[in-house]
Structures are given as structure tokens and as C-alpha cells.
mmCIF file of C-alpha atoms in Angstrom:
data_model
loop_
_atom_site.group_PDB
_atom_site.id
_atom_site.type_symbol
_atom_site.label_atom_id
_atom_site.label_comp_id
_atom_site.label_asym_id
_atom_site.label_seq_id
_atom_site.Cartn_x
_atom_site.Cartn_y
_atom_site.Cartn_z
ATOM 1 C CA UNK A 29 0.052 -0.385 -0.280
ATOM 2 C CA UNK A 30 1.156 3.446 -1.063
ATOM 3 C CA UNK A 31 2.168 6.052 1.708
ATOM 4 C CA UNK A 32 -0.789 8.209 0.781
ATOM 5 C CA UNK A 33 -3.266 5.074 0.507
ATOM 6 C CA UNK A 34 -2.065 4.343 4.198
ATOM 7 C CA UNK A 35 -2.306 7.518 5.302
ATOM 8 C CA UNK A 36 -5.836 7.769 4.277
ATOM 9 C CA UNK A 37 -7.167 4.293 5.507
ATOM 10 C CA UNK A 38 -5.445 5.642 8.839
ATOM 11 C CA UNK A 39 -7.507 8.535 8.756
ATOM 12 C CA UNK A 40 -10.359 6.609 8.335
ATOM 13 C CA UNK A 41 -10.037 4.679 11.230
ATOM 14 C CA UNK A 42 -9.396 7.231 13.615
ATOM 15 C CA UNK A 43 -12.090 9.560 12.670
ATOM 16 C CA UNK A 44 -14.012 6.575 13.052
ATOM 17 C CA UNK A 45 -12.487 6.113 16.611
ATOM 18 C CA UNK A 46 -12.196 9.385 17.905
ATOM 19 C CA UNK A 47 -13.379 11.827 15.524
ATOM 20 C CA UNK A 48 -12.346 14.841 13.821
ATOM 21 C CA UNK A 49 -10.945 16.547 17.071
ATOM 22 C CA UNK A 50 -9.265 13.910 18.416
ATOM 23 C CA UNK A 51 -8.109 12.408 15.313
ATOM 24 C CA UNK A 52 -3.931 14.108 15.486
ATOM 25 C CA UNK A 53 -1.765 14.755 12.499
ATOM 26 C CA UNK A 54 0.817 12.777 14.545
ATOM 27 C CA UNK A 55 -1.554 9.750 15.545
ATOM 28 C CA UNK A 56 -2.208 9.356 12.109
ATOM 29 C CA UNK A 57 1.608 9.238 10.766
ATOM 30 C CA UNK A 58 2.020 6.799 13.902
ATOM 31 C CA UNK A 59 -0.732 5.080 12.439
ATOM 32 C CA UNK A 60 0.243 4.469 9.067
ATOM 33 C CA UNK A 61 3.884 3.960 9.849
ATOM 34 C CA UNK A 62 4.719 7.094 7.752
ATOM 35 C CA UNK A 63 7.753 9.658 8.471
ATOM 36 C CA UNK A 64 7.620 12.905 9.892
ATOM 37 C CA UNK A 65 6.453 15.515 6.729
ATOM 38 C CA UNK A 66 4.452 12.823 4.852
ATOM 39 C CA UNK A 67 1.546 13.841 5.059
ATOM 40 C CA UNK A 68 2.069 17.669 4.185
ATOM 41 C CA UNK A 69 4.139 16.099 1.002
ATOM 42 C CA UNK A 70 0.926 14.247 -0.405
ATOM 43 C CA UNK A 71 -1.971 16.553 1.153
ATOM 44 C CA UNK A 72 -2.248 19.815 1.783
ATOM 45 C CA UNK A 73 -2.697 19.351 5.438
ATOM 46 C CA UNK A 74 -4.858 17.344 8.215
ATOM 47 C CA UNK A 75 -8.354 19.031 6.583
ATOM 48 C CA UNK A 76 -7.308 17.879 2.870
ATOM 49 C CA UNK A 77 -6.466 14.449 4.501
ATOM 50 C CA UNK A 78 -9.681 14.084 6.443
ATOM 51 C CA UNK A 79 -11.806 14.859 2.973
ATOM 52 C CA UNK A 80 -10.589 12.305 1.117
ATOM 53 C CA UNK A 81 -10.773 9.926 4.504
ATOM 54 C CA UNK A 82 -14.496 10.613 4.853
ATOM 55 C CA UNK A 83 -15.324 10.464 0.895
ATOM 56 C CA UNK A 84 -13.633 6.945 0.695
ATOM 57 C CA UNK A 85 -15.963 5.958 3.870
ATOM 58 C CA UNK A 86 -19.158 7.678 2.020
ATOM 59 C CA UNK A 87 -18.048 5.706 -0.823
ATOM 60 C CA UNK A 88 -17.694 2.565 0.842
ATOM 61 C CA UNK A 89 -21.008 3.162 3.074
ATOM 62 C CA UNK A 90 -23.115 3.674 -0.639
ATOM 63 C CA UNK A 91 -21.386 0.525 -2.347
ATOM 64 C CA UNK A 92 -22.527 -1.335 0.568
ATOM 65 C CA UNK A 93 -26.192 0.074 1.194
ATOM 66 C CA UNK A 94 -26.097 -0.406 -3.053
ATOM 67 C CA UNK A 95 -25.492 -3.987 -2.885
ATOM 68 C CA UNK A 96 -28.687 -4.851 -0.684
ATOM 69 C CA UNK A 97 -31.005 -2.582 -1.797
ATOM 70 C CA UNK A 98 -30.324 -3.034 -5.348
ATOM 71 C CA UNK A 99 -30.337 -6.636 -5.032
ATOM 72 C CA UNK A 100 -32.862 -9.355 -5.797
ATOM 73 C CA UNK A 101 -35.951 -9.986 -3.787
ATOM 74 C CA UNK A 102 -39.000 -7.833 -2.893
ATOM 75 C CA UNK A 103 -39.490 -4.152 -1.876
ATOM 76 C CA UNK A 104 -39.810 -5.527 2.076
ATOM 77 C CA UNK A 105 -36.960 -8.129 1.476
ATOM 78 C CA UNK A 106 -34.717 -5.537 0.246
ATOM 79 C CA UNK A 107 -35.483 -3.208 3.121
ATOM 80 C CA UNK A 108 -34.924 -5.779 5.254
ATOM 81 C CA UNK A 109 -31.774 -6.952 3.865
ATOM 82 C CA UNK A 110 -30.625 -2.795 4.442
ATOM 83 C CA UNK A 111 -31.618 -3.396 8.464
ATOM 84 C CA UNK A 112 -30.021 -6.774 9.012
ATOM 85 C CA UNK A 113 -26.880 -6.363 7.039
ATOM 86 C CA UNK A 114 -23.604 -7.219 9.291
ATOM 87 C CA UNK A 115 -22.423 -4.111 11.154
ATOM 88 C CA UNK A 116 -20.209 -3.283 13.650
ATOM 89 C CA UNK A 117 -23.299 -1.752 15.971
ATOM 90 C CA UNK A 118 -21.038 -0.897 18.756
ATOM 91 C CA UNK A 119 -18.286 1.079 16.955
ATOM 92 C CA UNK A 120 -21.464 2.844 15.341
ATOM 93 C CA UNK A 121 -21.632 4.086 11.767
ATOM 94 C CA UNK A 122 -18.490 5.697 10.140
ATOM 95 C CA UNK A 123 -20.271 8.394 8.558
ATOM 96 C CA UNK A 124 -23.469 8.846 10.885
ATOM 97 C CA UNK A 125 -21.012 9.763 13.691
ATOM 98 C CA UNK A 126 -19.337 12.424 11.937
ATOM 99 C CA UNK A 127 -22.704 14.401 11.895
ATOM 100 C CA UNK A 128 -21.926 14.423 16.027
ATOM 101 C CA UNK A 129 -18.633 16.108 15.547
ATOM 102 C CA UNK A 130 -18.977 20.074 15.499
ATOM 103 C CA UNK A 131 -15.860 20.517 13.326
ATOM 104 C CA UNK A 132 -17.295 18.232 10.286
ATOM 105 C CA UNK A 133 -20.822 20.078 10.493
ATOM 106 C CA UNK A 134 -19.498 23.842 10.873
ATOM 107 C CA UNK A 135 -17.232 22.607 7.487
ATOM 108 C CA UNK A 136 -19.413 22.462 4.145
ATOM 109 C CA UNK A 137 -16.477 20.633 2.688
ATOM 110 C CA UNK A 138 -16.047 17.876 5.242
ATOM 111 C CA UNK A 139 -19.937 17.876 5.801
ATOM 112 C CA UNK A 140 -21.086 17.452 2.199
ATOM 113 C CA UNK A 141 -20.040 13.935 1.401
ATOM 114 C CA UNK A 142 -21.822 13.010 4.797
ATOM 115 C CA UNK A 143 -24.799 14.911 3.609
ATOM 116 C CA UNK A 144 -24.737 13.334 0.091
ATOM 117 C CA UNK A 145 -24.603 9.770 1.694
ATOM 118 C CA UNK A 146 -27.437 10.003 4.014
ATOM 119 C CA UNK A 147 -29.279 11.717 0.872
ATOM 120 C CA UNK A 148 -28.700 8.893 -1.162
ATOM 121 C CA UNK A 149 -29.576 6.342 1.081
ATOM 122 C CA UNK A 150 -32.712 7.924 1.914
ATOM 123 C CA UNK A 151 -33.985 8.737 -1.879
ATOM 124 C CA UNK A 152 -33.132 5.199 -2.453
ATOM 125 C CA UNK A 153 -35.102 3.833 0.393
ATOM 126 C CA UNK A 154 -37.944 6.251 -0.760
ATOM 127 C CA UNK A 155 -38.087 4.608 -4.184
ATOM 128 C CA UNK A 156 -38.007 1.222 -2.628
ATOM 129 C CA UNK A 157 -41.163 1.987 -0.670
ATOM 130 C CA UNK A 158 -42.963 3.219 -3.686
ATOM 131 C CA UNK A 159 -42.090 0.040 -5.664
ATOM 132 C CA UNK A 160 -44.179 -1.695 -3.036
ATOM 133 C CA UNK A 161 -46.758 0.231 -3.314
ATOM 134 C CA UNK A 162 -47.203 -0.345 -6.731
ATOM 135 C CA UNK A 163 -47.011 -3.927 -6.572
ATOM 136 C CA UNK A 164 -49.645 -3.829 -3.809
ATOM 137 C CA UNK A 165 -46.992 -4.792 -1.126
ATOM 138 C CA UNK A 166 -47.020 -2.163 0.833
ATOM 139 C CA UNK A 167 -50.399 0.062 1.822
ATOM 140 C CA UNK A 168 -51.375 3.399 -0.216
ATOM 141 C CA UNK A 169 -51.218 5.366 2.110
ATOM 142 C CA UNK A 170 -47.766 5.063 3.092
ATOM 143 C CA UNK A 171 -45.590 7.792 2.058
ATOM 144 C CA UNK A 172 -42.107 6.760 0.638
ATOM 145 C CA UNK A 173 -40.044 9.109 2.179
ATOM 146 C CA UNK A 174 -41.536 9.422 5.321
ATOM 147 C CA UNK A 175 -40.732 6.179 5.530
ATOM 148 C CA UNK A 176 -37.335 5.889 4.495
ATOM 149 C CA UNK A 177 -36.569 8.936 6.930
ATOM 150 C CA UNK A 178 -37.858 6.309 9.584
ATOM 151 C CA UNK A 179 -35.569 3.962 8.674
ATOM 152 C CA UNK A 180 -32.982 5.866 8.518
ATOM 153 C CA UNK A 181 -33.950 7.159 11.633
ATOM 154 C CA UNK A 182 -33.741 3.410 13.337
ATOM 155 C CA UNK A 183 -30.435 2.707 11.924
ATOM 156 C CA UNK A 184 -28.654 5.533 13.017
ATOM 157 C CA UNK A 185 -30.723 6.049 16.771
ATOM 158 C CA UNK A 186 -29.763 2.082 17.210
ATOM 159 C CA UNK A 187 -26.189 2.842 16.891
ATOM 160 C CA UNK A 188 -26.547 5.409 19.651
ATOM 161 C CA UNK A 189 -29.221 2.969 21.873
ATOM 162 C CA UNK A 190 -26.350 0.107 21.158
ATOM 163 C CA UNK A 191 -23.020 2.230 22.470
ATOM 164 C CA UNK A 192 -25.023 3.696 25.235
ATOM 165 C CA UNK A 193 -26.073 0.396 26.174
ATOM 166 C CA UNK A 194 -22.894 -1.424 25.484
ATOM 167 C CA UNK A 195 -25.045 -3.863 23.605
ATOM 168 C CA UNK A 196 -26.046 -4.694 19.619
ATOM 169 C CA UNK A 197 -29.695 -5.379 21.897
ATOM 170 C CA UNK A 198 -31.071 -1.893 21.622
ATOM 171 C CA UNK A 199 -30.091 -2.088 17.620
ATOM 172 C CA UNK A 200 -31.835 -5.053 17.087
ATOM 173 C CA UNK A 201 -35.372 -4.896 18.927
ATOM 174 C CA UNK A 202 -35.604 -1.695 16.968
ATOM 175 C CA UNK A 203 -35.102 -3.157 13.621
ATOM 176 C CA UNK A 204 -37.270 -6.090 14.851
ATOM 177 C CA UNK A 205 -40.015 -3.171 15.588
ATOM 178 C CA UNK A 206 -39.676 -1.780 12.485
ATOM 179 C CA UNK A 207 -40.016 -4.458 10.139
ATOM 180 C CA UNK A 208 -42.787 -5.781 12.165
ATOM 181 C CA UNK A 209 -44.729 -2.364 11.109
ATOM 182 C CA UNK A 210 -43.378 -2.943 7.672
ATOM 183 C CA UNK A 211 -44.657 -6.281 7.264
ATOM 184 C CA UNK A 212 -46.725 -6.687 4.393
ATOM 185 C CA UNK A 213 -50.110 -7.700 5.299
ATOM 186 C CA UNK A 214 -51.725 -11.042 3.762
ATOM 187 C CA UNK A 215 -54.266 -10.732 0.685
ATOM 188 C CA UNK A 216 -57.522 -10.525 2.261
ATOM 189 C CA UNK A 217 -59.696 -13.872 1.282
ATOM 190 C CA UNK A 218 -62.715 -12.724 -0.972
ATOM 191 C CA UNK A 219 -65.507 -12.542 0.804
ATOM 192 C CA UNK A 220 -68.477 -15.534 -0.073
ATOM 193 C CA UNK A 221 -71.952 -14.505 0.350
ATOM 194 C CA UNK A 222 -74.523 -17.654 1.355
ATOM 195 C CA UNK A 223 -76.703 -18.928 -1.127
ATOM 196 C CA UNK A 224 -80.175 -18.382 0.074
ATOM 197 C CA UNK A 225 -82.443 -21.941 0.109
ATOM 198 C CA UNK A 226 -85.726 -21.475 -1.725
#
């Protein structure tokens, strides 16, 4: 792995573990096994390197989400696959956690890939809900954008609750609850009218 790649990967890990403020240039260099001044040789500074790392993380998260949201199955099954996909729940979402970092939120450049990723997931989920409505799998009264926001809120809130309790159980409970609310209703059998005897 080249020095720039090691610097980016090390920054990604540290941002996930410590956030932007807690990720010092010295820590990045130590984690990457890079010499003094390497960061400034390949990047303009910490913000430039952090932006490259955040973009890489955002691209990876979108690719992972696309793998299940654009995969096989009914709309419900694809949403279920997204909610139940393997995650390191106790570490939190590597993109969602950045929204709690004041330095990231204060920087339009650093915030942009975070916003784009969350918007992309929300829009893709909303489209899948609309597919399900067209197929009669979801009720016509459901609003795709509202359901998408609820799915995203369940995932991000589940990370917070799991980290607070030190157990993935809270995340899993939120997922089960949401899926039970979204679960397609079985088709209603036709009503048979009794023939009157004469």
C-alpha cells in the first residue's frame, strides 16, 4: 500500500474511533507508519486528508448499501436486508458519527460527502417503498419519503442506543420493531356470500 493510501486508511480508522478533533496529525502518521512530513508532502494538511478519508468512507458505505438495496428480492425483503446487514453496531456508523462532530458540521467541504451519502440512502429507500406500493406489498397510504426517513432514523438511532447500553440488543430491537410495522399484510380472502335456500 502506498504512503497516501496508508495515510487515508489510517485517517478513516481514527475518524471512526476518535472523531475529527481527536485525530491529530501525529496519530495519523503513527498509525500509517509514515515519516514526519509525509502528510504535507501528499496532502495540503489535516483537513485535506480528512476530506479524502471521509469521501472514501462515504463511497464504501454507499456501495455496501447498494449491494442490498439494489439486490434481489421484493421491496420488503430488500429493506429487511438493509436493516439486518452485518454491522459493527457498537462502533457506530462511520458516516453517521461524523454528524456529531462539530468541526465536520462547521465545514461545508467535510460535511458534503456525509450529506450526500445520507441523502442517497434516503432517496433509494423512498424509491423502494414506492415500488412496494405499486406492487401492492405496502399500503397506498404510506409516504415513501417518510418511511425512508424512519428507516434511516432507526439505523442511526439504533447505533446510539447500542453504544449507550454497550449491547447490540437495542439496535436489533429497533430493527425488529420497524420490520413488524412494515411487514406486508397477507391478501384478504374474497368474501363468500351464502346462497339463500328457496
